[in-house]
Structures are given as structure tokens and as C-alpha cells.
């Protein structure tokens, strides 16, 4: 999947897209995998198991999805 270009997304999404480095999804994941690992490893178990309502996903569920 190539990096989106102007017009492929709404203006609101631009700030998020600009936070990534890479020309396609594979490069983006490679460039950010260490940050993602650090974030997950630093997440306390109590926060990882948090969900805001009984039938909703936990933070861990979202990260694994």
C-alpha cells in the first residue's frame, strides 16, 4: 500500500500522516516498530486490561488487532 497523497484523505488526517516516515506501509512499520515495541512494553498491565465499558475492547485487544 503506497503512502497516501493529497486528495486521498481528509484534511483532519494530514497531521497524523505527516507524523510517519516512509513511502509505503512496509517502510512505515519498519521505521516505527521500535517505538511501538517500547510503548507496548512500557504499558502497565492494569492499563493494558482497561476498557471503558463492559462490552468494549481492552487497550491490549486494540493493540493486538
CSV table of N, CA and C in Angstrom, one decimal:
chain,number,residue,atom,x,y,z
A,1,UNK,N,0.8,-1.2,0.0
A,1,UNK,CA,0.0,0.0,0.0
A,1,UNK,C,0.9,1.2,0.0
A,2,UNK,N,0.8,2.1,-1.0
A,2,UNK,CA,1.6,3.3,-1.1
A,2,UNK,C,1.2,4.3,-0.1
A,3,UNK,N,2.1,5.3,0.2
A,3,UNK,CA,1.7,6.4,1.1
A,3,UNK,C,0.6,7.2,0.4
A,4,UNK,N,-0.4,7.6,1.2
A,4,UNK,CA,-1.5,8.4,0.5
A,4,UNK,C,-1.0,9.8,0.1
A,5,UNK,N,-1.6,10.3,-1.0
A,5,UNK,CA,-1.2,11.6,-1.5
A,5,UNK,C,-2.4,12.5,-1.2
A,6,UNK,N,-2.1,13.8,-1.2
A,6,UNK,CA,-3.1,14.9,-1.0
A,6,UNK,C,-4.3,14.6,-1.9
A,7,UNK,N,-5.4,14.6,-1.3
A,7,UNK,CA,-6.7,14.3,-2.0
A,7,UNK,C,-7.2,12.9,-1.7
A,8,UNK,N,-6.3,12.0,-1.2
A,8,UNK,CA,-6.7,10.7,-0.8
A,8,UNK,C,-7.3,10.6,0.6
A,9,UNK,N,-7.1,11.7,1.3
A,9,UNK,CA,-7.6,11.8,2.7
A,9,UNK,C,-8.1,13.1,3.0
A,10,UNK,N,-8.9,13.2,4.1
A,10,UNK,CA,-9.4,14.5,4.5
A,10,UNK,C,-8.4,15.3,5.3
A,11,UNK,N,-8.6,16.6,5.4
A,11,UNK,CA,-7.6,17.5,6.0
A,11,UNK,C,-7.3,17.1,7.4
A,12,UNK,N,-8.3,16.6,8.1
A,12,UNK,CA,-8.1,16.2,9.5
A,12,UNK,C,-7.0,15.2,9.7
A,13,UNK,N,-6.9,14.3,8.7
A,13,UNK,CA,-5.9,13.2,8.8
A,13,UNK,C,-4.5,13.6,8.5
A,14,UNK,N,-4.3,14.7,7.9
A,14,UNK,CA,-3.0,15.1,7.4
A,14,UNK,C,-2.0,15.2,8.5
A,15,UNK,N,-2.3,15.7,9.7
A,15,UNK,CA,-1.3,15.8,10.8
A,15,UNK,C,-0.9,14.4,11.2
A,16,UNK,N,-1.7,13.4,11.1
A,16,UNK,CA,-1.3,12.0,11.5
A,16,UNK,C,-0.4,11.4,10.4
A,17,UNK,N,-0.8,11.6,9.2
A,17,UNK,CA,0.0,11.1,8.1
A,17,UNK,C,1.4,11.7,8.1
A,18,UNK,N,1.5,13.0,8.4
A,18,UNK,CA,2.8,13.7,8.4
A,18,UNK,C,3.7,13.3,9.6
A,19,UNK,N,3.1,12.5,10.5
A,19,UNK,CA,4.0,12.0,11.6
A,19,UNK,C,4.7,10.7,11.3
A,20,UNK,N,4.4,10.2,10.1
A,20,UNK,CA,5.0,8.9,9.7
A,20,UNK,C,6.1,9.2,8.7
A,21,UNK,N,7.1,8.2,8.6
A,21,UNK,CA,8.2,8.3,7.6
A,21,UNK,C,8.1,7.0,6.8
A,22,UNK,N,8.2,7.2,5.5
A,22,UNK,CA,8.2,6.0,4.6
A,22,UNK,C,7.3,6.2,3.4
A,23,UNK,N,7.6,5.5,2.4
A,23,UNK,CA,6.8,5.6,1.1
A,23,UNK,C,5.7,4.6,1.0
A,24,UNK,N,5.7,3.6,1.9
A,24,UNK,CA,4.6,2.6,1.8
A,24,UNK,C,4.5,2.0,3.2
A,25,UNK,N,3.4,1.2,3.4
A,25,UNK,CA,3.1,0.7,4.7
A,25,UNK,C,4.3,-0.2,5.3
A,26,UNK,N,5.0,-0.9,4.5
A,26,UNK,CA,6.1,-1.7,5.0
A,26,UNK,C,7.2,-0.8,5.5
A,27,UNK,N,7.6,0.3,4.9
A,27,UNK,CA,8.6,1.2,5.4
A,27,UNK,C,8.1,1.9,6.6
A,28,UNK,N,6.9,2.3,6.7
A,28,UNK,CA,6.3,3.0,7.8
A,28,UNK,C,6.4,2.0,9.1
A,29,UNK,N,6.0,0.8,8.9
A,29,UNK,CA,6.0,-0.1,10.0
A,29,UNK,C,7.5,-0.4,10.5
A,30,UNK,N,8.4,-0.5,9.5
A,30,UNK,CA,9.8,-0.7,9.8
A,30,UNK,C,10.4,0.5,10.6
A,31,UNK,N,10.0,1.7,10.1
A,31,UNK,CA,10.5,2.9,10.8
A,31,UNK,C,10.0,3.1,12.2
A,32,UNK,N,8.8,2.6,12.5
A,32,UNK,CA,8.2,2.8,13.8
A,32,UNK,C,8.1,1.6,14.7
A,33,UNK,N,8.6,0.5,14.2
A,33,UNK,CA,8.4,-0.7,15.0
A,33,UNK,C,9.1,-0.6,16.4
A,34,UNK,N,10.2,0.0,16.5
A,34,UNK,CA,10.9,0.1,17.8
A,34,UNK,C,10.1,1.0,18.7
A,35,UNK,N,9.5,2.1,18.2
A,35,UNK,CA,8.6,2.9,19.0
A,35,UNK,C,7.4,2.2,19.5
A,36,UNK,N,6.8,1.4,18.6
A,36,UNK,CA,5.6,0.6,19.0
A,36,UNK,C,6.0,-0.4,20.1
A,37,UNK,N,7.1,-1.1,19.9
A,37,UNK,CA,7.6,-2.1,20.9
A,37,UNK,C,7.8,-1.4,22.3
A,38,UNK,N,8.5,-0.3,22.3
A,38,UNK,CA,8.7,0.5,23.5
A,38,UNK,C,7.5,0.8,24.2
A,39,UNK,N,6.5,1.3,23.4
A,39,UNK,CA,5.2,1.7,24.0
A,39,UNK,C,4.5,0.5,24.6
A,40,UNK,N,4.4,-0.6,23.9
A,40,UNK,CA,3.7,-1.8,24.4
A,40,UNK,C,4.4,-2.3,25.7
A,41,UNK,N,5.7,-2.4,25.7
A,41,UNK,CA,6.5,-2.9,26.8
A,41,UNK,C,6.4,-2.0,28.0
A,42,UNK,N,6.2,-0.7,27.9
A,42,UNK,CA,6.1,0.2,29.0
A,42,UNK,C,4.7,0.3,29.5
A,43,UNK,N,3.7,-0.3,28.9
A,43,UNK,CA,2.3,-0.2,29.3
A,43,UNK,C,2.0,-1.1,30.5
A,44,UNK,N,1.7,-0.6,31.6
A,44,UNK,CA,1.3,-1.4,32.8
A,44,UNK,C,0.2,-2.3,32.5
A,45,UNK,N,0.2,-3.5,33.1
A,45,UNK,CA,-0.9,-4.5,32.8
A,45,UNK,C,-2.3,-3.9,33.1
A,46,UNK,N,-2.4,-3.2,34.2
A,46,UNK,CA,-3.7,-2.6,34.6
A,46,UNK,C,-4.2,-1.7,33.4
A,47,UNK,N,-3.4,-0.9,32.8
A,47,UNK,CA,-3.8,-0.1,31.7
A,47,UNK,C,-4.1,-0.9,30.5
A,48,UNK,N,-3.3,-1.9,30.2
A,48,UNK,CA,-3.5,-2.8,29.1
A,48,UNK,C,-4.8,-3.5,29.1
A,49,UNK,N,-5.3,-3.8,30.3
A,49,UNK,CA,-6.6,-4.5,30.5
A,49,UNK,C,-7.8,-3.6,30.6
A,50,UNK,N,-7.5,-2.3,30.6
A,50,UNK,CA,-8.6,-1.3,30.8
A,50,UNK,C,-9.6,-1.3,29.5
A,51,UNK,N,-10.9,-1.2,29.8
A,51,UNK,CA,-11.9,-0.9,28.8
A,51,UNK,C,-12.9,0.0,29.4
A,52,UNK,N,-13.4,0.9,28.6
A,52,UNK,CA,-14.3,1.9,29.1
A,52,UNK,C,-15.7,1.5,29.3
A,53,UNK,N,-16.1,0.3,28.8
A,53,UNK,CA,-17.4,-0.2,29.0
A,53,UNK,C,-17.3,-1.8,29.0
A,54,UNK,N,-18.2,-2.5,29.6
A,54,UNK,CA,-18.1,-4.0,29.7
A,54,UNK,C,-17.9,-4.7,28.4
A,55,UNK,N,-18.6,-4.3,27.4
A,55,UNK,CA,-18.6,-5.0,26.1
A,55,UNK,C,-17.6,-4.4,25.1
A,56,UNK,N,-16.8,-3.5,25.5
A,56,UNK,CA,-15.8,-2.9,24.6
A,56,UNK,C,-14.4,-3.6,24.7
A,57,UNK,N,-13.6,-3.3,23.8
A,57,UNK,CA,-12.2,-3.9,23.7
A,57,UNK,C,-11.3,-3.2,24.8
A,58,UNK,N,-10.4,-4.0,25.3
A,58,UNK,CA,-9.4,-3.5,26.1
A,58,UNK,C,-8.3,-2.8,25.3
A,59,UNK,N,-7.4,-2.1,25.9
A,59,UNK,CA,-6.3,-1.5,25.2
A,59,UNK,C,-5.5,-2.6,24.5
A,60,UNK,N,-5.3,-3.7,25.3
A,60,UNK,CA,-4.5,-4.8,24.7
A,60,UNK,C,-5.2,-5.4,23.5
A,61,UNK,N,-6.5,-5.5,23.5
A,61,UNK,CA,-7.3,-6.0,22.4
A,61,UNK,C,-7.0,-5.1,21.1
A,62,UNK,N,-7.0,-3.8,21.3
A,62,UNK,CA,-6.8,-2.9,20.2
A,62,UNK,C,-5.4,-3.0,19.7
A,63,UNK,N,-4.4,-3.1,20.6
A,63,UNK,CA,-3.0,-3.2,20.1
A,63,UNK,C,-2.8,-4.6,19.4
A,64,UNK,N,-3.5,-5.6,19.8
A,64,UNK,CA,-3.3,-6.9,19.1
A,64,UNK,C,-4.0,-7.0,17.8
A,65,UNK,N,-5.1,-6.2,17.7
A,65,UNK,CA,-5.9,-6.2,16.4
A,65,UNK,C,-5.1,-5.5,15.3
